[in-house]
Tab-separated table of C-alpha atoms in Angstrom:
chain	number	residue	atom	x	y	z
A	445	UNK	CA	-1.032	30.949	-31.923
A	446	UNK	CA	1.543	29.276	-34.072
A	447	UNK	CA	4.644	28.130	-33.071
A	448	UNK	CA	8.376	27.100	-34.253
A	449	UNK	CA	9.759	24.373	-32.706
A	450	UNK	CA	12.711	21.993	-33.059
A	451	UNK	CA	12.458	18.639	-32.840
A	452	UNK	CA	14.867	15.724	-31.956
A	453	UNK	CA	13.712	12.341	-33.228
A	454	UNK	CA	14.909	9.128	-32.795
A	455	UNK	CA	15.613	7.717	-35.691
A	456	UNK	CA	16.595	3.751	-36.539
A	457	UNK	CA	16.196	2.283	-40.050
A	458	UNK	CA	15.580	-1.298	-38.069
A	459	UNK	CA	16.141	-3.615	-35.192
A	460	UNK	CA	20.025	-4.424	-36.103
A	461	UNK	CA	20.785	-0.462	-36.385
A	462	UNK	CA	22.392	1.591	-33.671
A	463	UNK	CA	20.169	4.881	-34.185
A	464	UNK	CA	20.624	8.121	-33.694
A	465	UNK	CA	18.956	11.362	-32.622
A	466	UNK	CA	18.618	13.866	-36.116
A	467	UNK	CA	17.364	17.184	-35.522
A	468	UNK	CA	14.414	18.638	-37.537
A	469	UNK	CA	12.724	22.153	-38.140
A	470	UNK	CA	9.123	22.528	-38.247
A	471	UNK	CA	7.147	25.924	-38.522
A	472	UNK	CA	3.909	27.375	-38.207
A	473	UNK	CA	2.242	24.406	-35.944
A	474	UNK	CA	-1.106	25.611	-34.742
A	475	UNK	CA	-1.120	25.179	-30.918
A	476	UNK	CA	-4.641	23.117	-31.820
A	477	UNK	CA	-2.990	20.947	-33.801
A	478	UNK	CA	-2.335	16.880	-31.925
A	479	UNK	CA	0.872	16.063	-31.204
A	480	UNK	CA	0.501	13.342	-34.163
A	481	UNK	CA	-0.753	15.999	-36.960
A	482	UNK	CA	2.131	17.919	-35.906
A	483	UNK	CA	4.691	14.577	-36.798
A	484	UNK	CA	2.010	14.407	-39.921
A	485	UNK	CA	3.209	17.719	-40.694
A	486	UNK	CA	6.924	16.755	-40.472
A	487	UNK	CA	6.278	13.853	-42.399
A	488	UNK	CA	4.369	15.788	-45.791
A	489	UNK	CA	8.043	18.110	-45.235
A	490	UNK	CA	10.175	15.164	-45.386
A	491	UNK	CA	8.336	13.289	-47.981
A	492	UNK	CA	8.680	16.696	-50.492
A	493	UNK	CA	11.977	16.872	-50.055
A	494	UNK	CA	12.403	13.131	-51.065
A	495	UNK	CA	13.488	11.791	-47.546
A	496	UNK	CA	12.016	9.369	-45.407
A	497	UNK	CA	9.690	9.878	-43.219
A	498	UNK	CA	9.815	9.452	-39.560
A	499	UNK	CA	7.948	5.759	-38.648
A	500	UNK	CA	5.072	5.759	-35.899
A	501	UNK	CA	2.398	4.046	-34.475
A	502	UNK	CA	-1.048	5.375	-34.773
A	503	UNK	CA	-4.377	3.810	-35.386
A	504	UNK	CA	-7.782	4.869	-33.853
A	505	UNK	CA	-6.044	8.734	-32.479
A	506	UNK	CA	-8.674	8.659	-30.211
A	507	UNK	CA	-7.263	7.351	-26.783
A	508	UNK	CA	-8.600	3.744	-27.063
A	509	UNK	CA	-6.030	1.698	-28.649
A	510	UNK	CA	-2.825	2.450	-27.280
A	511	UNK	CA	-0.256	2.213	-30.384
A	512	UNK	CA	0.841	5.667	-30.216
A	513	UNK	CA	2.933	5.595	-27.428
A	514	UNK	CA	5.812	8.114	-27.694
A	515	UNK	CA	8.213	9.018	-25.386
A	516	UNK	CA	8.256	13.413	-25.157
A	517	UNK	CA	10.496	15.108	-23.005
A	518	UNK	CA	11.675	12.057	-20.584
A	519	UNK	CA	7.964	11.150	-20.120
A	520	UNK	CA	5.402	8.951	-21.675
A	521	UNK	CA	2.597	10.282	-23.451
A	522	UNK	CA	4.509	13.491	-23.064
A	523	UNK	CA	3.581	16.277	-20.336
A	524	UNK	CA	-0.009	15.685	-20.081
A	525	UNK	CA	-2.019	13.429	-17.706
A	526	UNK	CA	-4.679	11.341	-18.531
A	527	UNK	CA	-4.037	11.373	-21.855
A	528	UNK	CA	-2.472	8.667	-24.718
A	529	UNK	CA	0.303	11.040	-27.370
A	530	UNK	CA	-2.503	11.342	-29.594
A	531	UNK	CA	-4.676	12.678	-27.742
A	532	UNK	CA	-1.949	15.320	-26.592
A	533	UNK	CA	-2.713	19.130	-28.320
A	534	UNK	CA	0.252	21.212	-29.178
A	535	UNK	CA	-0.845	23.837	-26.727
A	536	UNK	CA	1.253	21.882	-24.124
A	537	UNK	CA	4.463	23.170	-25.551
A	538	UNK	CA	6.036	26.707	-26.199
A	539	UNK	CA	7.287	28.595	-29.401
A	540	UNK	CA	10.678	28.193	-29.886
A	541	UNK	CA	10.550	24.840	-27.754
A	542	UNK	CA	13.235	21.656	-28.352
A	543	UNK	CA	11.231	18.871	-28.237
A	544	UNK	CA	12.862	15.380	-27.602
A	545	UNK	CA	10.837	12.367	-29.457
A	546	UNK	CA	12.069	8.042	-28.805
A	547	UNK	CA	10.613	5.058	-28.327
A	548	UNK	CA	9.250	3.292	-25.414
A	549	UNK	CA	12.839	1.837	-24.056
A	550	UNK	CA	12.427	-1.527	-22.679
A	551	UNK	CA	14.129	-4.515	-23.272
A	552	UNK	CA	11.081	-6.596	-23.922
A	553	UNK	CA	10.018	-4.014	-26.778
A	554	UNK	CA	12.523	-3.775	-29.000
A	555	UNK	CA	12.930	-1.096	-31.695
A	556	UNK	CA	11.105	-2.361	-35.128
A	557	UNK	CA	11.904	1.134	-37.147
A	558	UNK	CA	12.390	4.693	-35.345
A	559	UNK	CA	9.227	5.312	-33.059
A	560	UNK	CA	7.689	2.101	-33.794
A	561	UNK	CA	8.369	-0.535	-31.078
A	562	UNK	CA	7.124	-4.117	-31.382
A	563	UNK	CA	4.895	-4.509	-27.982
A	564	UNK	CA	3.628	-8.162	-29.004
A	565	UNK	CA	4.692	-9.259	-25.457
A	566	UNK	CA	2.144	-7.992	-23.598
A	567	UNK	CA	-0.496	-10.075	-26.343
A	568	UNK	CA	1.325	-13.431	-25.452
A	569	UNK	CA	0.826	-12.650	-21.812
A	570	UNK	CA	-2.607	-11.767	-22.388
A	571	UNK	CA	-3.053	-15.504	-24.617
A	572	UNK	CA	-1.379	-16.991	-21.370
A	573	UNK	CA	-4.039	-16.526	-19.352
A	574	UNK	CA	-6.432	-13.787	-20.033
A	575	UNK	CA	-9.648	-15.771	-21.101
A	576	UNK	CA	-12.710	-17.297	-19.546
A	577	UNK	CA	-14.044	-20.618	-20.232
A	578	UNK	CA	-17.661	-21.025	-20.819
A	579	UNK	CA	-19.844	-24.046	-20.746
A	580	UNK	CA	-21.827	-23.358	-24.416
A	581	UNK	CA	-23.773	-26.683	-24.769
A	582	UNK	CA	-27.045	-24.399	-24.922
A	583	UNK	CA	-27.589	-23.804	-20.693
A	584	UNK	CA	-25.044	-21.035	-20.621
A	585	UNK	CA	-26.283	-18.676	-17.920
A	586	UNK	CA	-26.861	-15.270	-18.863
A	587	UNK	CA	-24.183	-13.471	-17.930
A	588	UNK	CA	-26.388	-10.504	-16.806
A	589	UNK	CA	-28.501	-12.767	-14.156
A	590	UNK	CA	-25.253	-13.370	-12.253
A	591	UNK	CA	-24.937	-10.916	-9.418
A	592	UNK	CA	-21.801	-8.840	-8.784
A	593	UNK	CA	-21.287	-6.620	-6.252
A	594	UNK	CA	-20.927	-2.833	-7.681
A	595	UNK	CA	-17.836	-2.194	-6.095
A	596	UNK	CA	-15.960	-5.198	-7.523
A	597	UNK	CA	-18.018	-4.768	-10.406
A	598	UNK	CA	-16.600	-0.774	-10.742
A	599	UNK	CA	-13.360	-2.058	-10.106
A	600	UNK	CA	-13.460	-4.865	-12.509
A	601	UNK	CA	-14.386	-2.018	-15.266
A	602	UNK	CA	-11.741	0.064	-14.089
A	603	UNK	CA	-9.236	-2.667	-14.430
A	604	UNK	CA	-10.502	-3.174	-17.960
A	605	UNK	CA	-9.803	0.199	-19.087
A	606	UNK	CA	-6.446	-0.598	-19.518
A	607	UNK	CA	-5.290	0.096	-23.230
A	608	UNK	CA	-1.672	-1.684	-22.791
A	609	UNK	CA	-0.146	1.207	-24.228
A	610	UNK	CA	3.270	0.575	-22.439
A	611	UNK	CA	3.579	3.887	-20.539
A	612	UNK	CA	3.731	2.056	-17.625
A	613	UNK	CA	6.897	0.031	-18.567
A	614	UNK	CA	8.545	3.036	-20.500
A	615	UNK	CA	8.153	5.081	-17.293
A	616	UNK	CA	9.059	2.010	-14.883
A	617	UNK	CA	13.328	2.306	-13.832
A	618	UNK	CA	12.927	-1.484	-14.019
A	619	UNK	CA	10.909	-2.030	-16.916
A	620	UNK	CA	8.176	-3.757	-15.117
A	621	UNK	CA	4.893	-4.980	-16.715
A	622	UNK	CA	3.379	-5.862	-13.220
A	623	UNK	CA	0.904	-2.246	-13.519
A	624	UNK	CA	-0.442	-3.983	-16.838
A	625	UNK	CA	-0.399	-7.310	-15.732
A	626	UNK	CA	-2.251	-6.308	-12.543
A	627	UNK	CA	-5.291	-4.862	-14.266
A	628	UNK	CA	-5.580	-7.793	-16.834
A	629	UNK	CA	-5.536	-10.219	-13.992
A	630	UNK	CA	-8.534	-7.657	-11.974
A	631	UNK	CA	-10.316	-7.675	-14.414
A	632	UNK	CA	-11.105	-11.050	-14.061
A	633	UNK	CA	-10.019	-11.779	-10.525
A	634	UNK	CA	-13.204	-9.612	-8.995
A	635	UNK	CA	-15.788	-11.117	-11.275
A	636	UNK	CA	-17.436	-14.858	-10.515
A	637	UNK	CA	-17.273	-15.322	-14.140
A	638	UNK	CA	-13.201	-15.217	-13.884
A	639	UNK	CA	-13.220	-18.091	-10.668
A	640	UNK	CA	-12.756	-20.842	-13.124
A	641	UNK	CA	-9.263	-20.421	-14.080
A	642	UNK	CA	-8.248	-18.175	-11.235
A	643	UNK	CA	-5.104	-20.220	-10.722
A	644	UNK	CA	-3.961	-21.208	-13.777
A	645	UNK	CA	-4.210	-17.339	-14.696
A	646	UNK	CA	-2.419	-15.487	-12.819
A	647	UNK	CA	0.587	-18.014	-12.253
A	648	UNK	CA	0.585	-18.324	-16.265
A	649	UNK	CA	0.566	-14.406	-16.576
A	650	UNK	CA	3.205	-14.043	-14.350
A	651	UNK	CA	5.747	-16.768	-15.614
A	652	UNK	CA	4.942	-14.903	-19.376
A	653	UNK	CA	5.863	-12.083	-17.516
A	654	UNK	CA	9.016	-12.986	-16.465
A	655	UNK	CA	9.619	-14.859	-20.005
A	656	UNK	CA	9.543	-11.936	-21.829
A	657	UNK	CA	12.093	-9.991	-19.875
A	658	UNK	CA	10.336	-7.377	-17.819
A	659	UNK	CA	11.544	-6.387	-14.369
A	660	UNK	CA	9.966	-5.905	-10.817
A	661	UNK	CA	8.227	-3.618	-9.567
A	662	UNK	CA	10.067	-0.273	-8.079
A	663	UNK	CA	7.285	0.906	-6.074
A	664	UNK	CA	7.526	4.341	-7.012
A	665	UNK	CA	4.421	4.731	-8.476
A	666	UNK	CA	5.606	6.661	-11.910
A	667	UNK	CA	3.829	3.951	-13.639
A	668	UNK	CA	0.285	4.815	-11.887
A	669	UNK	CA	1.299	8.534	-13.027
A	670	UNK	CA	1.840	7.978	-16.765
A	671	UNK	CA	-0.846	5.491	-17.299
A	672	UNK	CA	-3.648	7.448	-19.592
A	673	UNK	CA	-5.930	5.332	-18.041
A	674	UNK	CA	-5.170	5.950	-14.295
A	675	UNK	CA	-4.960	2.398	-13.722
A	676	UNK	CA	-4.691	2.122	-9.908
A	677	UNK	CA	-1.568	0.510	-8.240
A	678	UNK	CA	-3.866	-1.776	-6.110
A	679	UNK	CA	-3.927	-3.726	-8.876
A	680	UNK	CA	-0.673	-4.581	-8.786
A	681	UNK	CA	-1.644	-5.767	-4.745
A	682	UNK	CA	-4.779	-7.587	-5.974
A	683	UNK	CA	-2.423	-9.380	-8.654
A	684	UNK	CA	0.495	-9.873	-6.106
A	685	UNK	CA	-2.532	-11.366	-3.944
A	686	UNK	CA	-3.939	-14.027	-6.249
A	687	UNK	CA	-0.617	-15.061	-7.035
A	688	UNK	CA	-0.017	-15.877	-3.330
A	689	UNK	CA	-3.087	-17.806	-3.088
A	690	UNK	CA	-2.689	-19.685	-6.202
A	691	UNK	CA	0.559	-20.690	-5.336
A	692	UNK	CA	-0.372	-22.148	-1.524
A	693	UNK	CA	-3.492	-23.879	-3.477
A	694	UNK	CA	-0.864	-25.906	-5.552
């Protein structure tokens, strides 16, 4: 089935402009199209009529690298679960439907050009603290011979499914970061490889954190909800847990 829909975009030439929502037509979209090849669509319109088209992020359009985040209908990713925008199929929406398309709305990622946010905070709290040191003068243990329990080991993997998309801070009343911060701090925190720099991590993470501008955590759970990945909110307690310790180790 194809469908006629009108759309309401966000539009912002750049950081400094006030934006606005403009209203747009689009016709025949096959209800197996992506929500991105139906903006690709709009786009080839726009562009033959000799007006600009409408800026997004997309890369891999395969759920994996989390720069298509869109905000559809008041929720993140759009009405789907489980899923990143691109990964979201037209057949999710109705002929004749008024869709709503913005930007992830948070203070700490700011508007670069209409759907295009610039999300670079969550990389310098990753550089804060998200590595592992290894000793590589040539008796570097095989990092297969250490043993791991398969629960922490499963829950460590989990963790590291974690895209940092932003759905969790679009969808958060506060903004917070803490659902992303959580997993990249699990994902160390429950192997032995991660022991090293325990401390340092997750009290660096968390000061980024804060640096950057996001806020607490609600405890309502939306951010669990709209994750793609299902990241779990005990991360957010295993974080909250390390960050105790490290602080009474200091």
């Amino acid at each position: 089935m194809n469908m006629n829909l009108t759309l309401k975009i966000w539009r912002q030439k750049d950081a400094s402009d006030k934006g606005k929502m403009v209203e747009y037509k689009v016709t025949d979209i096959s209800e197996h199209m992506s929500f991105l090849e139906m903006l690709d669509v709009l786009n080839e319109q726009l562009i033959a009529k000799g007006e600009e088209p409408v800026a997004f992020d997309h890369d891999c359009r395969e759920g994996i690298c989390g720069m298509c985040s869109l905000y559809i209908n008041g929720e993140a990713h759009g009405p789907d679960r489980g899923v990143t925008t691109c990964q979201l199929h037209m057949r999710m929406f109705n002929n004749g439907d008024t869709i709503y398309i913005e930007p992830f709305r948070a203070k700490a990622f700011p508007v670069v050009k209409d759907l295009v946010v610039d999300r670079s905070a969550f990389d310098r709290i990753q550089q804060a603290g998200g590595y592992v040191s290894i000793n590589t003068s040539g008796n570097t243990q095989d990092a297969n011979a250490i043993p791991i329990n398969k629960e922490n080991a499963d829950k460590a993997f989990d963790a590291a499914t974690c895209i940092g998309c932003g759905a969790c801070v679009a969808t958060c009343k506060n903004s917070s970061a803490m659902l992303f911060v959580g997993a990249k701090v699990s994902q160390y925190a429950l192997l032995p490889q991660g022991q090293v720099e325990a401390t340092d991590r997750v009290q660096n993470m968390v000061a980024q954190m804060d640096l950057e501008g996001f806020g607490n955590c609600t405890n309502t759970g939306a951010c669990e909800i709209e994750c793609p990945k299902g990241i779990s909110l005990e991360n957010i307690a295993r974080m909250n847990s390390e960050f105790l310790k490290a602080n009474l180790k200091g």
